PDB file of C-alpha atoms and ligand atoms in Angstrom:
ATOM      1  CA  MET Z   7    -142.350-137.552-119.345  1.00 68.00           C
ATOM      2  CA  ALA Z   8    -141.670-140.162-117.372  1.00 72.00           C
ATOM      3  CA  LEU Z   9    -138.610-137.806-115.031  1.00 75.00           C
ATOM      4  CA  LEU Z  10    -140.926-135.478-114.885  1.00 73.00           C
ATOM      5  CA  ARG Z  11    -143.992-137.787-113.141  1.00 75.00           C
ATOM      6  CA  ARG Z  12    -141.228-139.429-111.242  1.00 76.00           C
ATOM      7  CA  TYR Z  13    -139.840-136.712-109.601  1.00 71.00           C
ATOM      8  CA  GLY Z  14    -141.626-134.241-109.958  1.00 71.00           C
ATOM      9  CA  PRO Z  15    -140.524-130.242-110.270  1.00 72.00           C
ATOM     10  CA  GLN Z  16    -137.062-129.764-108.892  1.00 70.00           C
ATOM     11  CA  ARG Z  17    -136.968-125.644-108.682  1.00 71.00           C
ATOM     12  CA  TRP Z  18    -133.619-125.428-109.344  1.00 74.00           C
ATOM     13  CA  TRP Z  19    -131.841-123.587-108.814  1.00 74.00           C
ATOM     14  CA  PRO Z  20    -132.212-123.112-105.129  1.00 75.00           C
ATOM     15  CA  GLY Z  21    -131.602-119.489-104.062  1.00 82.00           C
ATOM     16  CA  ARG Z  22    -132.525-116.358-103.522  1.00 88.00           C
ATOM     17  CA  SER Z  23    -130.817-113.839-105.805  1.00 96.00           C
ATOM     18  CA  ALA Z  24    -129.191-113.911-109.202  1.00 97.00           C
ATOM     19  CA  TYR Z  25    -125.331-113.449-107.213  1.00 98.00           C
ATOM     20  CA  GLU Z  26    -126.266-115.794-104.909  1.00 97.00           C
ATOM     21  CA  ILE Z  27    -126.769-118.701-107.310  1.00 96.00           C
ATOM     22  CA  ALA Z  28    -123.788-118.066-109.297  1.00 97.00           C
ATOM     23  CA  VAL Z  29    -121.573-117.873-105.959  1.00 98.00           C
ATOM     24  CA  GLY Z  30    -123.446-121.476-105.096  1.00 97.00           C
ATOM     25  CA  ALA Z  31    -122.702-122.643-108.947  1.00 96.00           C
ATOM     26  CA  ILE Z  32    -119.122-122.604-107.921  1.00 98.00           C
ATOM     27  CA  LEU Z  33    -118.816-123.173-104.043  1.00 97.00           C
ATOM     28  CA  THR Z  34    -120.516-126.364-105.089  1.00 95.00           C
ATOM     29  CA  GLN Z  35    -117.316-127.191-107.420  1.00 95.00           C
ATOM     30  CA  HIS Z  36    -116.230-130.615-106.579  1.00 94.00           C
ATOM     31  CA  THR Z  37    -118.484-131.219-103.579  1.00 94.00           C
ATOM     32  CA  ALA Z  38    -121.578-132.312-102.338  1.00 92.00           C
ATOM     33  CA  TRP Z  39    -124.380-128.662-102.440  1.00 92.00           C
ATOM     34  CA  THR Z  40    -124.927-129.549 -98.458  1.00 95.00           C
ATOM     35  CA  ASN Z  41    -121.645-128.005 -98.228  1.00 97.00           C
ATOM     36  CA  ALA Z  42    -121.738-125.608-100.519  1.00 96.00           C
ATOM     37  CA  ALA Z  43    -125.405-124.233 -98.584  1.00 96.00           C
ATOM     38  CA  LEU Z  44    -123.621-124.104 -95.631  1.00 97.00           C
ATOM     39  CA  ALA Z  45    -120.529-122.373 -96.565  1.00 98.00           C
ATOM     40  CA  ILE Z  46    -124.005-119.547 -98.255  1.00 97.00           C
ATOM     41  CA  ALA Z  47    -125.826-119.376 -95.172  1.00 97.00           C
ATOM     42  CA  ALA Z  48    -122.074-118.211 -93.739  1.00 98.00           C
ATOM     43  CA  LEU Z  49    -122.366-115.977 -96.063  1.00 98.00           C
ATOM     44  CA  ARG Z  50    -125.662-114.811 -95.739  1.00 97.00           C
ATOM     45  CA  SER Z  51    -125.076-114.485 -91.891  1.00 97.00           C
ATOM     46  CA  ARG Z  52    -122.392-111.388 -92.700  1.00 98.00           C
ATOM     47  CA  ARG Z  53    -124.567-110.164 -95.150  1.00 97.00           C
ATOM     48  CA  LEU Z  54    -122.126-111.101 -97.963  1.00 98.00           C
ATOM     49  CA  LEU Z  55    -124.154-111.812-100.875  1.00 98.00           C
ATOM     50  CA  ASP Z  56    -124.062-108.811-102.287  1.00 97.00           C
ATOM     51  CA  PRO Z  57    -121.910-108.380-104.936  1.00 98.00           C
ATOM     52  CA  THR Z  58    -119.865-104.232-103.764  1.00 98.00           C
ATOM     53  CA  ARG Z  59    -119.982-105.760-100.295  1.00 98.00           C
ATOM     54  CA  LEU Z  60    -117.792-108.835-101.329  1.00 98.00           C
ATOM     55  CA  ALA Z  61    -116.010-107.789-102.720  1.00 98.00           C
ATOM     56  CA  ALA Z  62    -114.581-105.027-100.505  1.00 98.00           C
ATOM     57  CA  VAL Z  63    -113.700-108.239 -98.800  1.00 98.00           C
ATOM     58  CA  SER Z  64    -109.862-109.688 -99.156  1.00 98.00           C
ATOM     59  CA  VAL Z  65    -110.146-113.424-100.194  1.00 98.00           C
ATOM     60  CA  ASP Z  66    -107.886-114.427 -97.152  1.00 98.00           C
ATOM     61  CA  GLU Z  67    -110.902-113.167 -95.165  1.00 98.00           C
ATOM     62  CA  LEU Z  68    -113.282-114.821 -97.339  1.00 98.00           C
ATOM     63  CA  ALA Z  69    -111.674-117.659 -97.239  1.00 98.00           C
ATOM     64  CA  PRO Z  70    -112.440-119.158 -93.804  1.00 98.00           C
ATOM     65  CA  ILE Z  71    -115.552-117.459 -94.027  1.00 98.00           C
ATOM     66  CA  ILE Z  72    -116.811-120.664 -96.158  1.00 98.00           C
ATOM     67  CA  ARG Z  73    -114.836-123.906 -95.265  1.00 98.00           C
ATOM     68  CA  SER Z  74    -116.950-125.455 -95.351  1.00 98.00           C
ATOM     69  CA  ALA Z  75    -117.611-125.457 -99.285  1.00 97.00           C
ATOM     70  CA  GLY Z  76    -113.879-127.582 -99.477  1.00 96.00           C
ATOM     71  CA  THR Z  77    -111.278-126.057-101.670  1.00 96.00           C
ATOM     72  CA  TYR Z  78    -112.082-122.754 -99.687  1.00 97.00           C
ATOM     73  CA  ARG Z  79    -109.032-120.831-100.237  1.00 97.00           C
ATOM     74  CA  LEU Z  80    -109.167-121.867-104.097  1.00 98.00           C
ATOM     75  CA  LYS Z  81    -112.827-121.518-103.913  1.00 98.00           C
ATOM     76  CA  ALA Z  82    -112.271-117.434-102.054  1.00 98.00           C
ATOM     77  CA  ARG Z  83    -110.319-116.730-104.754  1.00 98.00           C
ATOM     78  CA  ARG Z  84    -112.999-117.483-107.545  1.00 98.00           C
ATOM     79  CA  VAL Z  85    -115.768-116.023-105.692  1.00 98.00           C
ATOM     80  CA  HIS Z  86    -113.624-112.649-105.286  1.00 98.00           C
ATOM     81  CA  ASP Z  87    -112.785-113.016-109.482  1.00 98.00           C
ATOM     82  CA  PHE Z  88    -115.884-113.670-110.096  1.00 98.00           C
ATOM     83  CA  THR Z  89    -117.681-110.186-108.200  1.00 98.00           C
ATOM     84  CA  VAL Z  90    -114.876-107.818-109.651  1.00 98.00           C
ATOM     85  CA  TRP Z  91    -116.138-109.576-112.980  1.00 98.00           C
ATOM     86  CA  LEU Z  92    -119.060-108.825-112.740  1.00 98.00           C
ATOM     87  CA  LEU Z  93    -119.319-105.152-111.006  1.00 98.00           C
ATOM     88  CA  GLU Z  94    -117.023-104.733-113.243  1.00 98.00           C
ATOM     89  CA  ARG Z  95    -118.313-105.326-116.677  1.00 97.00           C
ATOM     90  CA  PHE Z  96    -122.264-105.746-115.638  1.00 97.00           C
ATOM     91  CA  GLY Z  97    -121.888-102.768-112.594  1.00 97.00           C
ATOM     92  CA  GLY Z  98    -123.295-105.640-110.958  1.00 96.00           C
ATOM     93  CA  ARG Z  99    -126.028-105.788-112.894  1.00 96.00           C
ATOM     94  CA  TRP Z 100    -127.621-108.249-113.826  1.00 97.00           C
ATOM     95  CA  GLU Z 101    -130.412-107.511-116.037  1.00 96.00           C
ATOM     96  CA  ARG Z 102    -127.441-105.679-117.677  1.00 96.00           C
ATOM     97  CA  LEU Z 103    -125.015-108.935-118.187  1.00 96.00           C
ATOM     98  CA  ARG Z 104    -129.201-110.254-119.489  1.00 96.00           C
ATOM     99  CA  ARG Z 105    -129.032-108.464-122.336  1.00 96.00           C
ATOM    100  CA  GLU Z 106    -125.104-108.932-123.212  1.00 97.00           C
ATOM    101  CA  PRO Z 107    -125.523-111.808-126.842  1.00 97.00           C
ATOM    102  CA  LEU Z 108    -124.839-114.901-125.323  1.00 97.00           C
ATOM    103  CA  ALA Z 109    -122.006-116.298-126.936  1.00 96.00           C
ATOM    104  CA  SER Z 110    -119.850-112.894-126.154  1.00 97.00           C
ATOM    105  CA  LEU Z 111    -121.083-113.667-122.837  1.00 98.00           C
ATOM    106  CA  ARG Z 112    -119.831-117.277-122.164  1.00 98.00           C
ATOM    107  CA  ARG Z 113    -116.579-116.469-123.921  1.00 98.00           C
ATOM    108  CA  GLU Z 114    -116.257-114.051-120.805  1.00 97.00           C
ATOM    109  CA  LEU Z 115    -117.380-115.769-118.618  1.00 98.00           C
ATOM    110  CA  LEU Z 116    -114.600-118.857-119.008  1.00 98.00           C
ATOM    111  CA  ASP Z 117    -112.522-116.369-119.379  1.00 97.00           C
ATOM    112  CA  VAL Z 118    -112.718-115.643-115.988  1.00 97.00           C
ATOM    113  CA  PRO Z 119    -110.193-117.627-113.813  1.00 94.00           C
ATOM    114  CA  GLY Z 120    -111.415-120.803-112.017  1.00 93.00           C
ATOM    115  CA  LEU Z 121    -115.140-120.730-114.694  1.00 97.00           C
ATOM    116  CA  GLY Z 122    -115.018-123.666-116.321  1.00 96.00           C
ATOM    117  CA  PRO Z 123    -117.621-124.155-119.009  1.00 97.00           C
ATOM    118  CA  GLU Z 124    -119.850-126.065-116.933  1.00 96.00           C
ATOM    119  CA  THR Z 125    -119.987-123.673-114.256  1.00 97.00           C
ATOM    120  CA  VAL Z 126    -120.567-120.964-115.965  1.00 98.00           C
ATOM    121  CA  ASP Z 127    -123.604-122.933-117.746  1.00 97.00           C
ATOM    122  CA  ALA Z 128    -124.695-122.895-114.785  1.00 96.00           C
ATOM    123  CA  ILE Z 129    -124.660-119.504-113.504  1.00 97.00           C
ATOM    124  CA  LEU Z 130    -126.380-118.448-117.849  1.00 97.00           C
ATOM    125  CA  LEU Z 131    -128.831-121.061-117.707  1.00 96.00           C
ATOM    126  CA  TYR Z 132    -129.126-120.715-113.452  1.00 95.00           C
ATOM    127  CA  ALA Z 133    -128.750-117.105-111.924  1.00 96.00           C
ATOM    128  CA  ALA Z 134    -128.932-115.612-115.548  1.00 97.00           C
ATOM    129  CA  GLY Z 135    -131.953-117.550-117.299  1.00 95.00           C
ATOM    130  CA  ARG Z 136    -130.590-117.844-120.795  1.00 96.00           C
ATOM    131  CA  PRO Z 137    -131.745-120.857-122.496  1.00 96.00           C
ATOM    132  CA  VAL Z 138    -127.988-122.468-122.344  1.00 97.00           C
ATOM    133  CA  PHE Z 139    -127.618-126.553-120.941  1.00 97.00           C
ATOM    134  CA  VAL Z 140    -125.303-128.255-118.401  1.00 96.00           C
ATOM    135  CA  ALA Z 141    -124.084-131.526-120.090  1.00 96.00           C
ATOM    136  CA  ASP Z 142    -122.756-132.233-116.342  1.00 94.00           C
ATOM    137  CA  ALA Z 143    -121.560-135.938-115.678  1.00 94.00           C
ATOM    138  CA  TYR Z 144    -125.450-137.103-115.066  1.00 94.00           C
ATOM    139  CA  ALA Z 145    -126.733-135.731-118.267  1.00 95.00           C
ATOM    140  CA  ARG Z 146    -124.134-137.440-120.580  1.00 96.00           C
ATOM    141  CA  ARG Z 147    -123.412-141.013-118.546  1.00 96.00           C
ATOM    142  CA  VAL Z 148    -127.940-140.561-118.805  1.00 94.00           C
ATOM    143  CA  LEU Z 149    -127.922-139.672-123.077  1.00 94.00           C
ATOM    144  CA  ALA Z 150    -124.970-141.687-123.482  1.00 95.00           C
ATOM    145  CA  ARG Z 151    -126.574-144.905-122.056  1.00 94.00           C
ATOM    146  CA  HIS Z 152    -128.825-143.834-124.316  1.00 92.00           C
ATOM    147  CA  ARG Z 153    -127.316-144.347-127.574  1.00 92.00           C
ATOM    148  CA  PHE Z 154    -128.593-139.957-127.778  1.00 93.00           C
ATOM    149  CA  ILE Z 155    -124.402-139.278-127.881  1.00 95.00           C
ATOM    150  CA  GLY Z 156    -121.404-141.673-128.361  1.00 95.00           C
ATOM    151  CA  PRO Z 157    -119.669-143.070-125.055  1.00 93.00           C
ATOM    152  CA  ARG Z 158    -116.505-140.432-125.633  1.00 94.00           C
ATOM    153  CA  ALA Z 159    -118.754-137.442-126.054  1.00 96.00           C
ATOM    154  CA  GLY Z 160    -117.316-135.243-124.162  1.00 96.00           C
ATOM    155  CA  TYR Z 161    -118.988-131.953-122.646  1.00 97.00           C
ATOM    156  CA  GLU Z 162    -119.106-130.028-125.520  1.00 97.00           C
ATOM    157  CA  GLU Z 163    -120.412-132.230-127.388  1.00 97.00           C
ATOM    158  CA  THR Z 164    -123.056-132.743-125.862  1.00 97.00           C
ATOM    159  CA  ARG Z 165    -124.107-129.396-125.185  1.00 97.00           C
ATOM    160  CA  ALA Z 166    -124.133-128.668-128.413  1.00 96.00           C
ATOM    161  CA  PHE Z 167    -126.601-131.841-130.052  1.00 96.00           C
ATOM    162  CA  VAL Z 168    -129.453-131.133-126.623  1.00 96.00           C
ATOM    163  CA  GLU Z 169    -129.277-127.405-127.799  1.00 96.00           C
ATOM    164  CA  ALA Z 170    -129.711-128.520-130.968  1.00 96.00           C
ATOM    165  CA  HIS Z 171    -132.491-131.066-130.745  1.00 94.00           C
ATOM    166  CA  LEU Z 172    -134.472-129.188-127.916  1.00 94.00           C
ATOM    167  CA  PRO Z 173    -136.472-125.728-127.805  1.00 95.00           C
ATOM    168  CA  SER Z 174    -134.592-122.632-127.108  1.00 96.00           C
ATOM    169  CA  ASP Z 175    -136.713-122.500-123.937  1.00 95.00           C
ATOM    170  CA  PRO Z 176    -134.106-121.300-120.304  1.00 95.00           C
ATOM    171  CA  ALA Z 177    -136.760-123.572-118.418  1.00 93.00           C
ATOM    172  CA  LEU Z 178    -136.940-126.417-119.713  1.00 93.00           C
ATOM    173  CA  PHE Z 179    -133.185-127.199-120.557  1.00 95.00           C
ATOM    174  CA  ASN Z 180    -133.597-126.357-116.127  1.00 93.00           C
ATOM    175  CA  GLU Z 181    -135.783-129.141-115.967  1.00 92.00           C
ATOM    176  CA  PHE Z 182    -134.510-131.951-117.573  1.00 93.00           C
ATOM    177  CA  HIS Z 183    -131.242-130.830-116.979  1.00 93.00           C
ATOM    178  CA  ALA Z 184    -132.931-131.329-112.643  1.00 91.00           C
ATOM    179  CA  LEU Z 185    -134.283-134.068-113.495  1.00 92.00           C
ATOM    180  CA  LEU Z 186    -131.120-136.087-115.115  1.00 94.00           C
ATOM    181  CA  VAL Z 187    -129.201-134.879-112.374  1.00 92.00           C
ATOM    182  CA  ALA Z 188    -132.775-137.086-109.808  1.00 91.00           C
ATOM    183  CA  VAL Z 189    -132.184-140.943-112.563  1.00 94.00           C
ATOM    184  CA  GLY Z 190    -128.288-140.207-112.211  1.00 94.00           C
ATOM    185  CA  LYS Z 191    -128.242-139.954-108.284  1.00 92.00           C
ATOM    186  CA  SER Z 192    -131.544-143.108-108.091  1.00 93.00           C
ATOM    187  CA  HIS Z 193    -130.609-145.401-110.487  1.00 94.00           C
ATOM    188  CA  CYS Z 194    -127.934-144.107-113.303  1.00 95.00           C
ATOM    189  CA  ARG Z 195    -125.502-144.428-111.446  1.00 95.00           C
ATOM    190  CA  THR Z 196    -121.800-145.817-112.662  1.00 93.00           C
ATOM    191  CA  ALA Z 197    -123.665-149.776-112.083  1.00 94.00           C
ATOM    192  CA  PRO Z 198    -127.602-148.892-114.469  1.00 93.00           C
ATOM    193  CA  ARG Z 199    -129.854-149.950-111.573  1.00 94.00           C
ATOM    194  CA  CYS Z 200    -132.994-150.011-114.984  1.00 93.00           C
ATOM    195  CA  GLU Z 201    -135.291-152.405-113.522  1.00 90.00           C
ATOM    196  CA  ALA Z 202    -137.582-150.085-112.083  1.00 89.00           C
ATOM    197  CA  CYS Z 203    -135.983-146.348-113.619  1.00 92.00           C
ATOM    198  CA  PRO Z 204    -138.561-144.083-114.861  1.00 89.00           C
ATOM    199  CA  VAL Z 205    -136.369-143.570-118.149  1.00 87.00           C
ATOM    200  CA  ARG Z 206    -136.757-147.228-119.473  1.00 85.00           C
ATOM    201  CA  VAL Z 207    -141.007-146.452-119.900  1.00 70.00           C
ATOM    202  CA  ASP Z 208    -140.220-143.842-121.993  1.00 68.00           C
ATOM    203  CA  LEU Z 209    -137.062-145.442-124.289  1.00 66.00           C
ATOM    204  CA  ARG Z 210    -138.898-149.137-124.793  1.00 61.00           C
ATOM    205  CA  GLY Z 211    -137.606-150.596-128.019  1.00 59.00           C
ATOM    206  CA  ARG Z 212    -134.075-147.820-127.014  1.00 64.00           C
ATOM    207  CA  ARG Z 213    -132.484-150.231-125.202  1.00 62.00           C
ATOM    208  CA  PRO Z 214    -129.460-148.404-122.995  1.00 65.00           C
ATOM    209  CA  ALA Z 215    -126.244-149.440-123.234  1.00 64.00           C
ATOM    210  CA  THR Z 216    -124.318-151.070-120.416  1.00 57.00           C
TER     211      THR Z 216
HETATM  212  S1  SF4 U  28    -132.663-147.028-117.721  1.00 60.01           S
HETATM  213 FE1  SF4 U  28    -130.581-147.823-117.117  1.00 60.01          FE
HETATM  214  S2  SF4 U  28    -129.902-146.666-118.536  1.00 60.01           S
HETATM  215 FE2  SF4 U  28    -130.926-145.421-118.803  1.00 60.01          FE
HETATM  216  S3  SF4 U  28    -131.741-143.646-117.353  1.00 60.01           S
HETATM  217 FE3  SF4 U  28    -132.287-145.271-116.649  1.00 60.01          FE
HETATM  218  S4  SF4 U  28    -130.547-146.302-115.156  1.00 60.01           S
HETATM  219 FE4  SF4 U  28    -129.401-145.014-116.343  1.00 60.01          FE
END
């Protein structure tokens, strides 16, 4: 609650369609969102934020369009591979994807080349609205410092912990993750700035680990 009071609703993820959100999740790998957003805008201006139209473009043609996202040849391949998978498996229709059993769908997505757990879970949560927690580095850092998880807890352990301890609600996971990112960027940095951190208010008595 303290995070919500301080930062307000985060309204993640920016995107006009599920497909655009999924492409954004791939483009923002290892780069700031502002760079990915430029690549999204370039795709939009060419009317390529549509799976059928994008799949018709070669990886070589796609790469320079998304240059601003960094490692653009690799990301062009990843966006293309994901798009082909989406078309072959679901005809590009998200309503069909949303009806799939979650565990097997997640495994399938993890088999798409270039998609790791964080990207897959961002697609599942933010594009597909499925109840999966994105246990990224910001989330792990805050949760570990408050000893909800061990200092060496990895991605899957953290994801399982949160999913086991919160209601299985995509809106809740969405907001919680976005707020953890907000506090991670503003206060819970490599060197924590606890003094003015809103989390400190909610966790009186649970001393953060340093
Ligand atoms: S109180 Fe300190 S350790 Fe806890 S989230 Fe804030 S900055 Fe991080």
